Amino acid sequence: AQSVAQPEDQVNVAEGNPLTVKCTYSVSGNPYLFWYVQYPNRGLQFLLKYITGDNLVKGSYGFEAEFNKSQTSFHLKKPSALVSDSALYFCAVRDPYSSASKIIFGSGTRLSIRP
Amino acid sequence: SQTIHQWPATLVQPVGSPLSLECTVEGTSNPNLYWYRQAAGRGLQLLFYSVGIGQISSEVPQNLSASRPQDRQFILSSKKLLLSDSGFYLCAWGGQTNEKLFFGSGTQLSVL
């Protein structure tokens, strides 16, 4: 069965510093991986995805993520954090070899950027 | 362009009352549809997903059910709500390749 883990409940970073939000996954085949962001009392917004190809994926708002097959990780990164990046971030995985439509989300990591 | 509508935005219901949350999608056909529940502003739990009319897959045995009476309509129901049904319910749709999901704005359900 597919699963995804976000080991950090909260990440605190000073504005201007680089940030990393961690994600590891488990699937039976090659995964489809995603990052979403959620602002208070809102639905989730898509940030970026990895399907195939280059391991470094660039997405919205200056975010990027690196797919590492040997470590089964897909960490979200940004070179310079903004206060407006403060939100709840979710990693998600789809196993293309299981149900074609089942997408599982991690428990979420709250990112807090201090001025 | 595609849009997803979810209502109501907030709902307060007594224990034992019925529930019906509705989600509709515009601007696309034959979408994959999902219901997720988010407890206390944290992780998302996949409740149901549907790949077509009348086709519902349930992920977690519980007090809820889902139906898809039309191609772009997905309904979450309960005959008798429990306190533990409280949470933030999110509807989402994805294309057939499911490369990403589009979420509704959510329904905050409080069962008292």
PDB file of C-alpha atoms in Angstrom:
ATOM      1  CA  ALA A   1       0.000   0.000   0.000  1.00  0.00           C
ATOM      2  CA  GLN A   2       1.203   3.498  -0.731  1.00  0.00           C
ATOM      3  CA  SER A   3       2.019   5.866   2.108  1.00  0.00           C
ATOM      4  CA  VAL A   4       3.683   9.196   2.687  1.00  0.00           C
ATOM      5  CA  ALA A   5       5.319  10.623   5.799  1.00  0.00           C
ATOM      6  CA  GLN A   6       6.133  14.163   6.843  1.00  0.00           C
ATOM      7  CA  PRO A   7       8.312  13.758   9.921  1.00  0.00           C
ATOM      8  CA  GLU A   8       8.143  17.379  11.101  1.00  0.00           C
ATOM      9  CA  ASP A   9       4.961  18.862  12.519  1.00  0.00           C
ATOM     10  CA  GLN A  10       6.452  22.353  12.345  1.00  0.00           C
ATOM     11  CA  VAL A  11       9.382  24.081  10.678  1.00  0.00           C
ATOM     12  CA  ASN A  12      10.528  27.528  11.809  1.00  0.00           C
ATOM     13  CA  VAL A  13      12.755  29.645   9.571  1.00  0.00           C
ATOM     14  CA  ALA A  14      13.876  33.255   9.570  1.00  0.00           C
ATOM     15  CA  GLU A  15      12.894  35.339   6.573  1.00  0.00           C
ATOM     16  CA  GLY A  16      15.575  35.280   3.890  1.00  0.00           C
ATOM     17  CA  ASN A  17      16.988  31.934   4.995  1.00  0.00           C
ATOM     18  CA  PRO A  18      16.620  28.737   2.975  1.00  0.00           C
ATOM     19  CA  LEU A  19      13.870  26.340   3.987  1.00  0.00           C
ATOM     20  CA  THR A  20      13.348  22.606   3.663  1.00  0.00           C
ATOM     21  CA  VAL A  21      10.183  20.645   4.381  1.00  0.00           C
ATOM     22  CA  LYS A  22      10.744  16.902   4.448  1.00  0.00           C
ATOM     23  CA  CYS A  23       8.713  14.120   2.840  1.00  0.00           C
ATOM     24  CA  THR A  24       9.321  10.405   2.420  1.00  0.00           C
ATOM     25  CA  TYR A  25       7.126   7.937   0.596  1.00  0.00           C
ATOM     26  CA  SER A  26       6.443   4.263   0.067  1.00  0.00           C
ATOM     27  CA  VAL A  27       4.940   2.832  -3.116  1.00  0.00           C
ATOM     28  CA  SER A  28       5.257  -0.385  -5.045  1.00  0.00           C
ATOM     29  CA  GLY A  29       6.357   1.252  -8.275  1.00  0.00           C
ATOM     30  CA  ASN A  30       7.613   4.571  -9.536  1.00  0.00           C
ATOM     31  CA  PRO A  31       5.655   7.245  -7.681  1.00  0.00           C
ATOM     32  CA  TYR A  32       3.845  10.346  -8.748  1.00  0.00           C
ATOM     33  CA  LEU A  33       4.702  12.927  -6.061  1.00  0.00           C
ATOM     34  CA  PHE A  34       3.109  16.257  -5.254  1.00  0.00           C
ATOM     35  CA  TRP A  35       3.332  19.229  -2.918  1.00  0.00           C
ATOM     36  CA  TYR A  36       0.329  21.320  -1.929  1.00  0.00           C
ATOM     37  CA  VAL A  37      -0.051  24.367   0.300  1.00  0.00           C
ATOM     38  CA  GLN A  38      -3.007  25.295   2.485  1.00  0.00           C
ATOM     39  CA  TYR A  39      -3.762  28.730   3.909  1.00  0.00           C
ATOM     40  CA  PRO A  40      -6.118  29.024   6.931  1.00  0.00           C
ATOM     41  CA  ASN A  41      -9.674  27.793   6.325  1.00  0.00           C
ATOM     42  CA  ARG A  42      -9.007  27.194   2.646  1.00  0.00           C
ATOM     43  CA  GLY A  43      -8.684  24.307   0.265  1.00  0.00           C
ATOM     44  CA  LEU A  44      -5.305  23.058  -0.891  1.00  0.00           C
ATOM     45  CA  GLN A  45      -3.402  24.642  -3.749  1.00  0.00           C
ATOM     46  CA  PHE A  46      -1.057  22.734  -6.018  1.00  0.00           C
ATOM     47  CA  LEU A  47       2.627  23.734  -5.840  1.00  0.00           C
ATOM     48  CA  LEU A  48       4.545  21.207  -7.908  1.00  0.00           C
ATOM     49  CA  LYS A  49       4.740  17.609  -9.054  1.00  0.00           C
ATOM     50  CA  TYR A  50       7.203  14.919 -10.015  1.00  0.00           C
ATOM     51  CA  ILE A  51       6.079  12.362 -12.571  1.00  0.00           C
ATOM     52  CA  THR A  52       9.254  11.477 -14.439  1.00  0.00           C
ATOM     53  CA  GLY A  53      12.402  13.106 -15.783  1.00  0.00           C
ATOM     54  CA  ASP A  54      14.620  15.615 -14.015  1.00  0.00           C
ATOM     55  CA  ASN A  55      14.835  14.919 -10.283  1.00  0.00           C
ATOM     56  CA  LEU A  56      14.716  18.628  -9.450  1.00  0.00           C
ATOM     57  CA  VAL A  57      11.258  20.018 -10.004  1.00  0.00           C
ATOM     58  CA  LYS A  58      10.414  23.705  -9.937  1.00  0.00           C
ATOM     59  CA  GLY A  59       6.984  24.955  -8.961  1.00  0.00           C
ATOM     60  CA  SER A  60       4.949  27.943  -7.919  1.00  0.00           C
ATOM     61  CA  TYR A  61       6.124  30.823  -5.689  1.00  0.00           C
ATOM     62  CA  GLY A  62       9.816  29.937  -6.053  1.00  0.00           C
ATOM     63  CA  PHE A  63       9.488  26.491  -4.498  1.00  0.00           C
ATOM     64  CA  GLU A  64      11.304  23.444  -5.759  1.00  0.00           C
ATOM     65  CA  ALA A  65      11.545  19.813  -4.727  1.00  0.00           C
ATOM     66  CA  GLU A  66      14.097  17.089  -5.259  1.00  0.00           C
ATOM     67  CA  PHE A  67      13.125  13.512  -5.974  1.00  0.00           C
ATOM     68  CA  ASN A  68      15.585  11.038  -4.472  1.00  0.00           C
ATOM     69  CA  LYS A  69      14.722   7.474  -5.393  1.00  0.00           C
ATOM     70  CA  SER A  70      17.372   5.799  -3.231  1.00  0.00           C
ATOM     71  CA  GLN A  71      16.187   7.650  -0.133  1.00  0.00           C
ATOM     72  CA  THR A  72      12.496   7.561  -1.200  1.00  0.00           C
ATOM     73  CA  SER A  73      12.287  11.262  -0.454  1.00  0.00           C
ATOM     74  CA  PHE A  74      10.749  14.326  -2.055  1.00  0.00           C
ATOM     75  CA  HIS A  75      11.774  17.307   0.089  1.00  0.00           C
ATOM     76  CA  LEU A  76      10.366  20.756  -0.606  1.00  0.00           C
ATOM     77  CA  LYS A  77      12.859  23.615  -0.722  1.00  0.00           C
ATOM     78  CA  LYS A  78      13.111  27.329  -1.248  1.00  0.00           C
ATOM     79  CA  PRO A  79      16.373  29.308  -1.325  1.00  0.00           C
ATOM     80  CA  SER A  80      15.023  32.375   0.483  1.00  0.00           C
ATOM     81  CA  ALA A  81      11.914  32.222   2.667  1.00  0.00           C
ATOM     82  CA  LEU A  82       9.245  34.918   2.797  1.00  0.00           C
ATOM     83  CA  VAL A  83       6.872  35.659   5.664  1.00  0.00           C
ATOM     84  CA  SER A  84       4.038  35.019   3.197  1.00  0.00           C
ATOM     85  CA  ASP A  85       5.260  31.421   2.808  1.00  0.00           C
ATOM     86  CA  SER A  86       3.875  30.674   6.281  1.00  0.00           C
ATOM     87  CA  ALA A  87       1.205  28.011   5.773  1.00  0.00           C
ATOM     88  CA  LEU A  88       0.494  24.296   6.053  1.00  0.00           C
ATOM     89  CA  TYR A  89       2.301  22.158   3.479  1.00  0.00           C
ATOM     90  CA  PHE A  90       1.266  18.699   2.330  1.00  0.00           C
ATOM     91  CA  CYS A  91       3.177  16.062   0.439  1.00  0.00           C
ATOM     92  CA  ALA A  92       1.107  13.563  -1.557  1.00  0.00           C
ATOM     93  CA  VAL A  93       1.768  10.367  -3.478  1.00  0.00           C
ATOM     94  CA  ARG A  94       0.008   8.400  -6.153  1.00  0.00           C
ATOM     95  CA  ASP A  95       1.082   4.889  -6.975  1.00  0.00           C
ATOM     96  CA  PRO A  96       0.433   4.450 -10.694  1.00  0.00           C
ATOM     97  CA  TYR A  97       0.548   0.683 -10.327  1.00  0.00           C
ATOM     98  CA  SER A  98      -2.259   0.481  -7.803  1.00  0.00           C
ATOM     99  CA  SER A  99      -5.651   2.139  -8.094  1.00  0.00           C
ATOM    100  CA  ALA A 100      -5.368   4.724 -10.806  1.00  0.00           C
ATOM    101  CA  SER A 101      -7.108   7.340  -8.764  1.00  0.00           C
ATOM    102  CA  LYS A 102      -5.988   6.940  -5.188  1.00  0.00           C
ATOM    103  CA  ILE A 103      -3.938   9.871  -3.918  1.00  0.00           C
ATOM    104  CA  ILE A 104      -2.665   9.812  -0.343  1.00  0.00           C
ATOM    105  CA  PHE A 105      -1.562  12.887   1.609  1.00  0.00           C
ATOM    106  CA  GLY A 106       0.914  13.224   4.444  1.00  0.00           C
ATOM    107  CA  SER A 107       0.038  14.630   7.846  1.00  0.00           C
ATOM    108  CA  GLY A 108       1.170  18.121   6.944  1.00  0.00           C
ATOM    109  CA  THR A 109       3.988  20.399   8.106  1.00  0.00           C
ATOM    110  CA  ARG A 110       3.286  23.851   9.424  1.00  0.00           C
ATOM    111  CA  LEU A 111       5.855  26.298   8.081  1.00  0.00           C
ATOM    112  CA  SER A 112       6.383  29.452  10.092  1.00  0.00           C
ATOM    113  CA  ILE A 113       8.587  32.229   8.714  1.00  0.00           C
ATOM    114  CA  ARG A 114       9.587  34.904  11.221  1.00  0.00           C
ATOM    115  CA  PRO A 115      10.446  38.422  10.069  1.00  0.00           C
TER     116      PRO A 115
ATOM    117  CA  SER B   1     -11.951  27.034 -17.297  1.00  0.00           C
ATOM    118  CA  GLN B   2     -12.686  24.448 -14.672  1.00  0.00           C
ATOM    119  CA  THR B   3     -14.172  25.329 -11.301  1.00  0.00           C
ATOM    120  CA  ILE B   4     -15.223  23.340  -8.269  1.00  0.00           C
ATOM    121  CA  HIS B   5     -18.031  24.357  -5.951  1.00  0.00           C
ATOM    122  CA  GLN B   6     -18.483  23.007  -2.458  1.00  0.00           C
ATOM    123  CA  TRP B   7     -21.182  23.962   0.002  1.00  0.00           C
ATOM    124  CA  PRO B   8     -22.027  24.899   2.619  1.00  0.00           C
ATOM    125  CA  ALA B   9     -18.901  26.608   3.924  1.00  0.00           C
ATOM    126  CA  THR B  10     -19.840  25.972   7.551  1.00  0.00           C
ATOM    127  CA  LEU B  11     -22.357  23.674   9.155  1.00  0.00           C
ATOM    128  CA  VAL B  12     -23.362  23.021  12.755  1.00  0.00           C
ATOM    129  CA  GLN B  13     -25.412  19.898  13.286  1.00  0.00           C
ATOM    130  CA  PRO B  14     -26.645  18.031  16.365  1.00  0.00           C
ATOM    131  CA  VAL B  15     -25.555  14.482  17.051  1.00  0.00           C
ATOM    132  CA  GLY B  16     -27.861  12.004  15.348  1.00  0.00           C
ATOM    133  CA  SER B  17     -28.960  14.350  12.583  1.00  0.00           C
ATOM    134  CA  PRO B  18     -28.436  13.565   8.870  1.00  0.00           C
ATOM    135  CA  LEU B  19     -25.785  15.145   6.676  1.00  0.00           C
ATOM    136  CA  SER B  20     -25.538  16.041   3.029  1.00  0.00           C
ATOM    137  CA  LEU B  21     -22.551  17.900   1.584  1.00  0.00           C
ATOM    138  CA  GLU B  22     -22.499  18.613  -2.107  1.00  0.00           C
ATOM    139  CA  CYS B  23     -19.670  19.181  -4.539  1.00  0.00           C
ATOM    140  CA  THR B  24     -19.970  20.037  -8.214  1.00  0.00           C
ATOM    141  CA  VAL B  25     -17.375  20.558 -10.914  1.00  0.00           C
ATOM    142  CA  GLU B  26     -17.721  22.723 -14.010  1.00  0.00           C
ATOM    143  CA  GLY B  27     -15.731  22.898 -17.198  1.00  0.00           C
ATOM    144  CA  THR B  28     -14.584  19.295 -17.417  1.00  0.00           C
ATOM    145  CA  SER B  29     -16.081  15.899 -18.073  1.00  0.00           C
ATOM    146  CA  ASN B  30     -15.567  12.508 -16.451  1.00  0.00           C
ATOM    147  CA  PRO B  31     -13.411  13.831 -13.611  1.00  0.00           C
ATOM    148  CA  ASN B  32     -12.110  11.707 -10.787  1.00  0.00           C
ATOM    149  CA  LEU B  33     -13.750  12.993  -7.605  1.00  0.00           C
ATOM    150  CA  TYR B  34     -12.587  12.820  -4.010  1.00  0.00           C
ATOM    151  CA  TRP B  35     -13.758  13.518  -0.474  1.00  0.00           C
ATOM    152  CA  TYR B  36     -11.094  14.145   2.165  1.00  0.00           C
ATOM    153  CA  ARG B  37     -11.475  14.987   5.852  1.00  0.00           C
ATOM    154  CA  GLN B  38      -9.040  17.147   7.740  1.00  0.00           C
ATOM    155  CA  ALA B  39      -9.131  16.999  11.525  1.00  0.00           C
ATOM    156  CA  ALA B  40      -7.931  19.929  13.620  1.00  0.00           C
ATOM    157  CA  GLY B  41      -6.113  21.634  10.749  1.00  0.00           C
ATOM    158  CA  ARG B  42      -3.743  18.770  10.130  1.00  0.00           C
ATOM    159  CA  GLY B  43      -3.507  15.714   7.923  1.00  0.00           C
ATOM    160  CA  LEU B  44      -5.938  14.809   5.169  1.00  0.00           C
ATOM    161  CA  GLN B  45      -7.700  11.494   5.343  1.00  0.00           C
ATOM    162  CA  LEU B  46      -9.023  10.095   2.071  1.00  0.00           C
ATOM    163  CA  LEU B  47     -12.646   9.105   2.621  1.00  0.00           C
ATOM    164  CA  PHE B  48     -14.029   8.284  -0.824  1.00  0.00           C
ATOM    165  CA  TYR B  49     -13.076   8.560  -4.453  1.00  0.00           C
ATOM    166  CA  SER B  50     -14.972   7.998  -7.658  1.00  0.00           C
ATOM    167  CA  VAL B  51     -13.846   7.376 -11.218  1.00  0.00           C
ATOM    168  CA  GLY B  52     -17.328   7.562 -12.742  1.00  0.00           C
ATOM    169  CA  ILE B  53     -21.059   7.806 -12.174  1.00  0.00           C
ATOM    170  CA  GLY B  54     -22.188   5.367  -9.518  1.00  0.00           C
ATOM    171  CA  GLN B  55     -18.620   4.149  -8.894  1.00  0.00           C
ATOM    172  CA  ILE B  56     -17.529   4.812  -5.312  1.00  0.00           C
ATOM    173  CA  SER B  57     -14.443   3.521  -3.545  1.00  0.00           C
ATOM    174  CA  SER B  58     -14.420   3.769   0.226  1.00  0.00           C
ATOM    175  CA  GLU B  59     -11.132   4.063   2.034  1.00  0.00           C
ATOM    176  CA  VAL B  60     -12.135   4.037   5.668  1.00  0.00           C
ATOM    177  CA  PRO B  61     -15.107   2.195   7.212  1.00  0.00           C
ATOM    178  CA  GLN B  62     -17.123   4.838   8.992  1.00  0.00           C
ATOM    179  CA  ASN B  63     -20.391   6.572   9.519  1.00  0.00           C
ATOM    180  CA  LEU B  64     -20.348   8.276   6.138  1.00  0.00           C
ATOM    181  CA  SER B  65     -21.298   7.379   2.582  1.00  0.00           C
ATOM    182  CA  ALA B  66     -20.792   8.969  -0.805  1.00  0.00           C
ATOM    183  CA  SER B  67     -22.734   9.024  -4.037  1.00  0.00           C
ATOM    184  CA  ARG B  68     -22.158  10.268  -7.551  1.00  0.00           C
ATOM    185  CA  PRO B  69     -25.535  10.659  -9.191  1.00  0.00           C
ATOM    186  CA  GLN B  70     -24.189  12.735 -12.085  1.00  0.00           C
ATOM    187  CA  ASP B  71     -20.832  12.965 -13.826  1.00  0.00           C
ATOM    188  CA  ARG B  72     -19.784  16.173 -12.072  1.00  0.00           C
ATOM    189  CA  GLN B  73     -21.629  15.853  -8.778  1.00  0.00           C
ATOM    190  CA  PHE B  74     -20.277  14.191  -5.654  1.00  0.00           C
ATOM    191  CA  ILE B  75     -22.290  13.992  -2.435  1.00  0.00           C
ATOM    192  CA  LEU B  76     -21.136  13.078   1.064  1.00  0.00           C
ATOM    193  CA  SER B  77     -23.867  11.835   3.390  1.00  0.00           C
ATOM    194  CA  SER B  78     -24.614  10.440   6.781  1.00  0.00           C
ATOM    195  CA  LYS B  79     -27.857   9.126   8.236  1.00  0.00           C
ATOM    196  CA  LYS B  80     -26.863   9.914  11.821  1.00  0.00           C
ATOM    197  CA  LEU B  81     -23.932  12.154  12.667  1.00  0.00           C
ATOM    198  CA  LEU B  82     -21.500  11.346  15.467  1.00  0.00           C
ATOM    199  CA  LEU B  83     -19.348  13.778  17.444  1.00  0.00           C
ATOM    200  CA  SER B  84     -16.308  12.251  15.765  1.00  0.00           C
ATOM    201  CA  ASP B  85     -17.615  13.324  12.351  1.00  0.00           C
ATOM    202  CA  SER B  86     -16.623  16.915  13.120  1.00  0.00           C
ATOM    203  CA  GLY B  87     -13.908  18.230  10.860  1.00  0.00           C
ATOM    204  CA  PHE B  88     -13.032  20.117   7.719  1.00  0.00           C
ATOM    205  CA  TYR B  89     -14.300  18.305   4.623  1.00  0.00           C
ATOM    206  CA  LEU B  90     -12.655  18.909   1.298  1.00  0.00           C
ATOM    207  CA  CYS B  91     -13.863  17.901  -2.136  1.00  0.00           C
ATOM    208  CA  ALA B  92     -11.389  17.650  -5.004  1.00  0.00           C
ATOM    209  CA  TRP B  93     -11.325  16.680  -8.645  1.00  0.00           C
ATOM    210  CA  GLY B  94      -8.602  15.396 -10.916  1.00  0.00           C
ATOM    211  CA  GLY B  95      -8.301  14.553 -14.589  1.00  0.00           C
ATOM    212  CA  GLN B  96      -7.980  11.009 -15.842  1.00  0.00           C
ATOM    213  CA  THR B  97      -4.201  11.182 -15.661  1.00  0.00           C
ATOM    214  CA  ASN B  98      -4.516  12.554 -12.126  1.00  0.00           C
ATOM    215  CA  GLU B  99      -1.412  14.636 -12.385  1.00  0.00           C
ATOM    216  CA  LYS B 100      -2.822  17.071  -9.865  1.00  0.00           C
ATOM    217  CA  LEU B 101      -5.938  17.725  -7.850  1.00  0.00           C
ATOM    218  CA  PHE B 102      -8.068  20.833  -7.636  1.00  0.00           C
ATOM    219  CA  PHE B 103      -9.703  21.445  -4.278  1.00  0.00           C
ATOM    220  CA  GLY B 104     -12.892  23.109  -3.212  1.00  0.00           C
ATOM    221  CA  SER B 105     -12.885  25.685  -0.448  1.00  0.00           C
ATOM    222  CA  GLY B 106     -14.037  23.167   2.154  1.00  0.00           C
ATOM    223  CA  THR B 107     -16.883  22.716   4.634  1.00  0.00           C
ATOM    224  CA  GLN B 108     -16.271  23.125   8.358  1.00  0.00           C
ATOM    225  CA  LEU B 109     -18.624  20.671  10.062  1.00  0.00           C
ATOM    226  CA  SER B 110     -19.220  20.895  13.795  1.00  0.00           C
ATOM    227  CA  VAL B 111     -21.295  18.155  15.378  1.00  0.00           C
ATOM    228  CA  LEU B 112     -22.585  19.139  18.813  1.00  0.00           C
TER     229      LEU B 112
END
